[in-house]
Tab-separated table of C-alpha atoms in Angstrom:
chain	number	residue	atom	x	y	z
O	462	UNK	CA	17.582	2.210	50.878
O	463	UNK	CA	19.190	-1.208	51.273
O	464	UNK	CA	16.023	-2.868	49.971
O	465	UNK	CA	15.789	-0.403	47.085
O	466	UNK	CA	19.422	-1.005	46.177
O	467	UNK	CA	18.917	-4.757	46.186
O	468	UNK	CA	16.092	-4.297	43.691
O	469	UNK	CA	17.185	-1.435	41.448
O	470	UNK	CA	20.818	-2.455	40.978
O	471	UNK	CA	19.568	-5.396	38.920
O	472	UNK	CA	17.120	-3.309	36.872
O	473	UNK	CA	17.862	-2.224	33.273
O	474	UNK	CA	18.953	1.394	32.928
O	475	UNK	CA	16.716	1.846	29.890
O	476	UNK	CA	13.580	0.862	31.773
O	477	UNK	CA	13.589	4.238	33.518
O	478	UNK	CA	14.027	6.664	30.627
O	479	UNK	CA	10.460	7.989	30.949
O	480	UNK	CA	7.910	8.375	33.729
O	481	UNK	CA	4.273	9.371	33.232
O	482	UNK	CA	1.615	10.911	35.436
O	483	UNK	CA	-2.169	11.153	35.159
O	484	UNK	CA	-4.069	14.390	34.566
O	485	UNK	CA	-7.813	14.606	35.265
O	486	UNK	CA	-8.571	16.178	31.882
O	487	UNK	CA	-5.834	14.899	29.569
O	488	UNK	CA	-5.129	11.435	30.937
O	489	UNK	CA	-1.634	9.916	30.717
O	490	UNK	CA	1.153	12.467	30.181
O	491	UNK	CA	4.964	12.409	30.563
O	492	UNK	CA	6.432	14.321	33.485
O	493	UNK	CA	7.680	17.686	32.142
O	494	UNK	CA	11.354	17.226	32.931
O	495	UNK	CA	14.160	18.831	30.970
O	496	UNK	CA	16.169	16.000	29.458
O	497	UNK	CA	19.899	15.845	28.979
O	498	UNK	CA	20.409	17.735	25.734
O	499	UNK	CA	20.836	15.071	23.073
O	500	UNK	CA	18.711	12.298	24.555
O	501	UNK	CA	15.352	11.872	22.785
O	502	UNK	CA	12.389	11.491	25.103
O	503	UNK	CA	11.837	8.024	23.655
O	504	UNK	CA	14.893	6.079	22.565
O	505	UNK	CA	14.558	3.381	19.889
O	506	UNK	CA	14.454	0.328	22.124
O	507	UNK	CA	11.615	-1.615	23.626
O	508	UNK	CA	10.566	-4.347	26.019
O	509	UNK	CA	12.338	-6.753	23.689
O	510	UNK	CA	15.679	-5.204	24.644
O	511	UNK	CA	14.925	-5.410	28.346
O	512	UNK	CA	14.800	-9.205	28.023
O	513	UNK	CA	18.329	-9.394	26.617
O	514	UNK	CA	21.383	-10.146	28.750
O	515	UNK	CA	23.840	-7.663	27.226
O	516	UNK	CA	22.197	-4.424	28.342
O	517	UNK	CA	23.307	-1.837	30.917
O	518	UNK	CA	21.909	-2.302	34.394
O	519	UNK	CA	22.228	0.047	37.326
O	520	UNK	CA	24.752	-2.296	38.943
O	521	UNK	CA	27.053	-1.440	36.016
O	522	UNK	CA	26.705	2.277	36.751
O	523	UNK	CA	26.970	2.065	40.551
O	524	UNK	CA	29.756	-0.480	40.755
O	525	UNK	CA	31.965	1.281	43.305
O	526	UNK	CA	34.168	2.841	40.603
O	527	UNK	CA	32.614	6.292	40.248
O	528	UNK	CA	35.696	8.099	41.549
O	529	UNK	CA	37.970	6.190	39.194
O	530	UNK	CA	35.539	6.883	36.340
O	531	UNK	CA	35.570	10.587	37.171
O	532	UNK	CA	39.335	10.682	36.662
O	533	UNK	CA	38.920	8.873	33.353
O	534	UNK	CA	36.355	11.434	32.244
O	535	UNK	CA	38.852	14.258	32.774
O	536	UNK	CA	41.762	12.416	31.152
O	537	UNK	CA	40.228	10.998	27.981
O	538	UNK	CA	39.133	14.255	26.301
O	539	UNK	CA	42.744	15.484	26.572
O	540	UNK	CA	43.750	12.692	24.187
O	541	UNK	CA	43.665	14.274	20.686
O	542	UNK	CA	42.395	11.085	19.016
O	543	UNK	CA	39.544	10.756	21.500
O	544	UNK	CA	38.727	14.461	21.434
O	545	UNK	CA	38.483	14.314	17.633
O	546	UNK	CA	35.668	11.783	17.960
O	547	UNK	CA	33.481	14.382	19.657
O	548	UNK	CA	33.574	16.703	16.654
O	549	UNK	CA	30.567	16.853	14.333
O	550	UNK	CA	32.735	16.153	11.305
O	551	UNK	CA	34.531	13.204	12.899
O	552	UNK	CA	34.540	9.902	10.989
O	553	UNK	CA	32.438	6.834	11.589
O	554	UNK	CA	32.817	4.185	14.281
O	555	UNK	CA	36.466	3.596	15.238
O	556	UNK	CA	36.458	0.387	17.351
O	557	UNK	CA	40.260	0.316	17.511
O	558	UNK	CA	40.023	3.330	19.856
O	559	UNK	CA	37.644	1.656	22.317
O	560	UNK	CA	40.310	0.834	24.911
O	561	UNK	CA	42.347	3.991	24.425
O	562	UNK	CA	39.259	6.182	24.816
O	563	UNK	CA	37.765	4.095	27.675
O	564	UNK	CA	34.514	3.826	25.727
O	565	UNK	CA	32.534	1.692	28.179
O	566	UNK	CA	33.618	3.802	31.161
O	567	UNK	CA	32.566	7.009	29.423
O	568	UNK	CA	29.184	5.506	28.599
O	569	UNK	CA	28.685	4.556	32.248
O	570	UNK	CA	29.446	8.076	33.425
O	571	UNK	CA	27.139	9.577	30.806
O	572	UNK	CA	24.357	7.269	32.045
O	573	UNK	CA	25.143	8.379	35.602
O	574	UNK	CA	24.818	12.070	34.711
O	575	UNK	CA	21.597	11.504	32.805
O	576	UNK	CA	20.008	9.343	35.480
O	577	UNK	CA	20.967	11.655	38.339
O	578	UNK	CA	19.676	14.855	36.798
O	579	UNK	CA	16.432	13.249	35.625
O	580	UNK	CA	15.841	11.774	39.092
O	581	UNK	CA	16.470	15.157	40.728
O	582	UNK	CA	13.734	16.746	38.645
O	583	UNK	CA	11.299	13.872	39.192
O	584	UNK	CA	11.590	14.136	42.965
O	585	UNK	CA	11.116	17.906	42.785
O	586	UNK	CA	7.937	17.489	40.700
O	587	UNK	CA	6.383	14.580	42.567
O	588	UNK	CA	7.277	15.238	46.194
O	589	UNK	CA	9.291	18.298	47.148
O	590	UNK	CA	7.209	21.132	45.753
O	591	UNK	CA	3.581	20.893	44.608
O	592	UNK	CA	3.882	24.036	42.449
O	593	UNK	CA	7.183	23.057	40.833
O	594	UNK	CA	5.833	22.132	37.419
O	595	UNK	CA	2.351	23.593	37.464
O	596	UNK	CA	1.029	20.320	36.033
O	597	UNK	CA	-1.661	19.931	38.697
O	598	UNK	CA	-3.511	22.264	41.023
O	599	UNK	CA	-2.642	20.867	44.424
O	600	UNK	CA	-2.054	23.243	47.283
O	601	UNK	CA	-2.509	20.806	50.145
O	602	UNK	CA	-0.850	17.628	48.853
O	603	UNK	CA	2.245	16.809	46.855
O	604	UNK	CA	1.912	15.887	43.186
O	605	UNK	CA	2.518	12.192	43.797
O	606	UNK	CA	-0.438	11.941	46.189
O	607	UNK	CA	-2.740	13.841	43.816
O	608	UNK	CA	-1.790	11.629	40.863
O	609	UNK	CA	-2.558	8.562	42.965
O	610	UNK	CA	-5.984	10.045	43.731
O	611	UNK	CA	-6.600	10.642	40.008
O	612	UNK	CA	-5.663	7.044	39.217
O	613	UNK	CA	-8.199	5.819	41.772
O	614	UNK	CA	-10.888	8.138	40.381
O	615	UNK	CA	-10.387	7.756	36.654
O	616	UNK	CA	-9.291	4.150	36.015
O	617	UNK	CA	-12.173	1.779	36.588
O	618	UNK	CA	-10.482	-1.480	35.551
O	619	UNK	CA	-8.886	-2.994	38.664
O	620	UNK	CA	-5.856	-4.530	36.937
O	621	UNK	CA	-5.133	-1.356	34.925
O	622	UNK	CA	-5.539	0.787	38.040
O	623	UNK	CA	-3.149	-1.422	40.000
O	624	UNK	CA	-0.615	-1.367	37.157
O	625	UNK	CA	-0.769	2.434	36.857
O	626	UNK	CA	-0.385	2.886	40.604
O	627	UNK	CA	2.548	0.478	40.736
O	628	UNK	CA	4.354	2.126	37.790
O	629	UNK	CA	4.095	5.561	39.383
O	630	UNK	CA	5.217	4.236	42.770
O	631	UNK	CA	8.130	2.372	41.232
O	632	UNK	CA	9.179	5.502	39.302
O	633	UNK	CA	9.161	7.604	42.460
O	634	UNK	CA	11.082	4.998	44.471
O	635	UNK	CA	13.671	4.817	41.697
O	636	UNK	CA	14.077	8.611	41.627
O	637	UNK	CA	14.502	8.743	45.417
O	638	UNK	CA	17.001	5.886	45.333
O	639	UNK	CA	18.938	7.556	42.528
O	640	UNK	CA	19.117	10.717	44.606
O	641	UNK	CA	20.849	8.791	47.371
O	642	UNK	CA	23.323	7.288	44.882
O	643	UNK	CA	24.058	10.683	43.298
O	644	UNK	CA	24.518	12.567	46.567
O	645	UNK	CA	28.241	13.152	45.988
O	646	UNK	CA	27.553	15.256	42.899
O	647	UNK	CA	29.083	15.255	39.433
O	648	UNK	CA	32.424	15.753	37.761
O	649	UNK	CA	32.092	17.829	34.596
O	650	UNK	CA	34.407	18.868	31.786
O	651	UNK	CA	36.180	22.204	32.323
O	652	UNK	CA	35.896	25.333	30.166
O	653	UNK	CA	32.278	24.845	29.124
O	654	UNK	CA	30.629	27.927	27.667
O	655	UNK	CA	27.194	28.783	29.057
O	656	UNK	CA	24.442	29.594	26.551
O	657	UNK	CA	22.716	32.662	27.936
O	658	UNK	CA	19.927	32.399	25.339
O	659	UNK	CA	18.733	28.909	26.335
O	660	UNK	CA	15.182	29.031	27.696
O	661	UNK	CA	14.163	27.304	30.929
O	662	UNK	CA	10.817	26.957	32.743
O	663	UNK	CA	10.134	29.887	35.032
O	664	UNK	CA	9.974	28.022	38.343
O	665	UNK	CA	11.951	28.218	41.547
O	666	UNK	CA	13.981	25.181	40.475
O	667	UNK	CA	15.560	26.871	37.453
O	668	UNK	CA	17.663	29.473	39.206
O	669	UNK	CA	20.946	30.737	37.664
O	670	UNK	CA	23.067	28.216	39.564
O	671	UNK	CA	20.826	25.292	38.540
O	672	UNK	CA	20.816	26.439	34.915
O	673	UNK	CA	24.610	26.647	34.887
O	674	UNK	CA	24.978	23.148	36.335
O	675	UNK	CA	22.420	21.779	33.882
O	676	UNK	CA	24.275	23.202	30.889
O	677	UNK	CA	27.607	21.858	32.114
O	678	UNK	CA	26.024	18.441	32.613
O	679	UNK	CA	24.555	18.692	29.097
O	680	UNK	CA	27.858	19.365	27.391
O	681	UNK	CA	29.775	16.824	29.476
O	682	UNK	CA	27.167	14.145	28.841
O	683	UNK	CA	26.994	14.755	25.089
O	684	UNK	CA	30.768	14.901	24.650
O	685	UNK	CA	31.604	11.690	26.482
O	686	UNK	CA	28.618	9.774	25.083
O	687	UNK	CA	29.652	10.714	21.559
O	688	UNK	CA	33.260	9.637	22.170
O	689	UNK	CA	32.000	6.326	23.576
O	690	UNK	CA	29.698	5.743	20.609
O	691	UNK	CA	32.264	6.760	18.000
O	692	UNK	CA	34.842	4.431	19.539
O	693	UNK	CA	32.472	1.510	19.169
O	694	UNK	CA	30.812	0.855	22.523
O	695	UNK	CA	27.557	-0.962	21.731
O	696	UNK	CA	25.683	0.427	24.748
O	697	UNK	CA	26.653	3.971	23.783
O	698	UNK	CA	25.691	3.455	20.136
O	699	UNK	CA	22.257	2.242	21.198
O	700	UNK	CA	21.871	5.276	23.460
O	701	UNK	CA	23.098	7.919	21.030
O	702	UNK	CA	20.562	9.995	19.069
O	703	UNK	CA	21.357	9.059	15.489
O	704	UNK	CA	20.594	12.013	13.225
O	705	UNK	CA	21.759	15.246	11.675
O	706	UNK	CA	24.274	16.011	14.427
O	707	UNK	CA	26.315	12.914	13.588
O	708	UNK	CA	28.476	12.404	10.520
O	709	UNK	CA	27.224	10.541	7.464
O	710	UNK	CA	29.983	7.966	8.048
O	711	UNK	CA	28.708	7.249	11.554
O	712	UNK	CA	25.128	6.877	10.340
O	713	UNK	CA	26.296	4.555	7.544
O	714	UNK	CA	28.239	2.423	10.072
O	715	UNK	CA	25.143	2.090	12.257
O	716	UNK	CA	23.141	1.096	9.187
O	717	UNK	CA	25.700	-1.600	8.394
O	718	UNK	CA	26.507	-2.962	11.865
O	719	UNK	CA	23.246	-2.241	13.732
O	720	UNK	CA	20.540	-2.568	11.046
O	721	UNK	CA	17.705	-3.161	13.520
O	722	UNK	CA	18.646	-0.030	15.462
O	723	UNK	CA	18.928	1.905	12.207
O	724	UNK	CA	15.405	0.986	11.070
O	725	UNK	CA	14.047	1.740	14.532
O	726	UNK	CA	15.512	5.234	14.289
O	727	UNK	CA	14.066	5.838	10.839
O	728	UNK	CA	10.694	4.491	11.921
O	729	UNK	CA	10.452	6.617	15.054
O	730	UNK	CA	7.971	9.528	14.845
O	731	UNK	CA	9.939	11.314	17.590
O	732	UNK	CA	13.389	11.043	15.988
O	733	UNK	CA	15.488	13.378	13.857
O	734	UNK	CA	14.079	11.760	10.735
O	735	UNK	CA	10.454	12.784	11.070
O	736	UNK	CA	10.933	15.810	8.787
O	737	UNK	CA	12.748	13.718	6.163
O	738	UNK	CA	10.288	10.837	5.825
O	739	UNK	CA	6.512	10.719	5.513
O	740	UNK	CA	4.487	8.783	8.075
O	741	UNK	CA	4.007	6.026	5.486
O	742	UNK	CA	7.761	5.835	4.859
O	743	UNK	CA	8.430	5.683	8.601
O	744	UNK	CA	5.890	2.851	8.922
O	745	UNK	CA	7.825	0.848	6.326
O	746	UNK	CA	10.986	1.127	8.416
O	747	UNK	CA	9.020	-0.022	11.463
O	748	UNK	CA	7.796	-2.947	9.384
O	749	UNK	CA	11.379	-3.804	8.432
O	750	UNK	CA	12.368	-3.674	12.111
O	751	UNK	CA	9.404	-5.889	13.004
O	752	UNK	CA	10.374	-8.488	10.406
O	753	UNK	CA	13.976	-8.476	11.629
O	754	UNK	CA	12.830	-9.020	15.216
O	755	UNK	CA	10.438	-11.760	14.132
O	756	UNK	CA	13.213	-13.565	12.258
O	757	UNK	CA	15.662	-13.455	15.165
O	758	UNK	CA	13.504	-13.536	18.315
O	759	UNK	CA	10.138	-14.851	17.148
O	760	UNK	CA	6.758	-13.249	16.553
O	761	UNK	CA	5.754	-12.981	20.213
O	762	UNK	CA	8.833	-10.958	21.080
O	763	UNK	CA	8.475	-8.821	17.953
O	764	UNK	CA	4.919	-7.970	19.021
O	765	UNK	CA	6.256	-6.539	22.274
O	766	UNK	CA	7.563	-3.661	20.180
O	767	UNK	CA	5.328	-3.383	17.134
O	768	UNK	CA	1.692	-4.264	16.454
O	769	UNK	CA	1.728	-6.103	13.091
O	770	UNK	CA	-1.976	-5.381	12.528
O	771	UNK	CA	-1.139	-1.682	12.368
O	772	UNK	CA	1.669	-2.378	9.902
O	773	UNK	CA	-0.061	-4.852	7.562
O	774	UNK	CA	0.304	-2.716	4.434
O	775	UNK	CA	3.887	-1.718	5.293
O	776	UNK	CA	4.841	-5.342	6.023
O	777	UNK	CA	3.477	-6.379	2.620
O	778	UNK	CA	5.465	-3.581	1.002
O	779	UNK	CA	8.717	-4.680	2.662
O	780	UNK	CA	8.039	-8.397	2.164
O	781	UNK	CA	7.603	-7.780	-1.561
O	782	UNK	CA	11.203	-6.544	-1.643
O	783	UNK	CA	10.260	-2.994	-2.597
O	784	UNK	CA	12.745	-0.196	-1.936
O	785	UNK	CA	12.672	1.748	1.323
O	786	UNK	CA	13.060	5.513	1.390
O	787	UNK	CA	16.101	6.881	3.217
O	788	UNK	CA	16.705	10.491	4.275
O	789	UNK	CA	18.474	12.375	1.487
O	790	UNK	CA	20.542	9.533	0.038
O	791	UNK	CA	21.419	6.089	1.292
O	792	UNK	CA	25.121	6.462	0.541
O	793	UNK	CA	25.616	9.931	1.994
O	794	UNK	CA	23.021	10.317	4.711
O	795	UNK	CA	22.676	13.813	6.188
O	796	UNK	CA	25.838	15.255	4.636
O	797	UNK	CA	23.926	18.188	3.198
O	798	UNK	CA	22.222	18.858	6.510
O	799	UNK	CA	25.526	18.658	8.354
O	800	UNK	CA	27.070	21.149	5.919
O	801	UNK	CA	24.150	23.498	6.524
O	802	UNK	CA	24.706	23.304	10.298
O	803	UNK	CA	28.399	24.079	9.857
């Protein structure tokens, strides 16, 4: 654990948002974990971001201040100004509230909750119970060992096989290490209502007590992450799922202050916007993001995120100065959808 800590404390938090396994018939697939409620399975950042200095690393989350941060979590939502930021109809980004609402500390605790609960599920799937997820038929070995066997059988290229094996091993080691860091449990917001209608996989893991804890973690995570993002913390803004559950003012502020992030969101086929934009329109936003990365970080770094050969037509469209399509309207994004939800 000391060796793992020495390594993982310096690793980017965002590098561990997804872990894949190999199936004999279907190839590479994501582990079927149940994510913290509002976190998309793929957030709009890439290897480019992992090369930057100002990104959250696990040393920021496990910095010896978890107990102090737990007290902050319970205090901040009692502040009316901070609590108002968690409402769906709350205004845009309010950076003047960053200190008062302990924005960075709330982000760190939200990342802690997310990372801990994801790691718990990963260990259950890969090691603790072969039948946990039903993803592989393995009665004599744990899932991790079977996936390693599949990698050896199915990937003929030596370098690709080594890379796949190392990624899976690293993901398991990280989940085990996280479990040791999260052993003291979580502090969650009080008075959270449990949704009895929410569906969960029918496995031994999802028992009533686990479901209750999961839902409390969900609500706590979403509330404090939203407060952190609305009060201007850049790490929280980059981790928050921009979309119909945020106010039009917030979306407009992200468009203005974080244009690259905004175009990444609109170009993502897994985001909230996929029903509002055609695939061609999404590609044009990816092209805009590519051109912005190329202008600031150079073509080689931009190619770490987007393949320009797949975006040739969209890049020409954007380079010609032609208008991009935005969901609903550019000035009042998602207001109609938000009204419908209310």
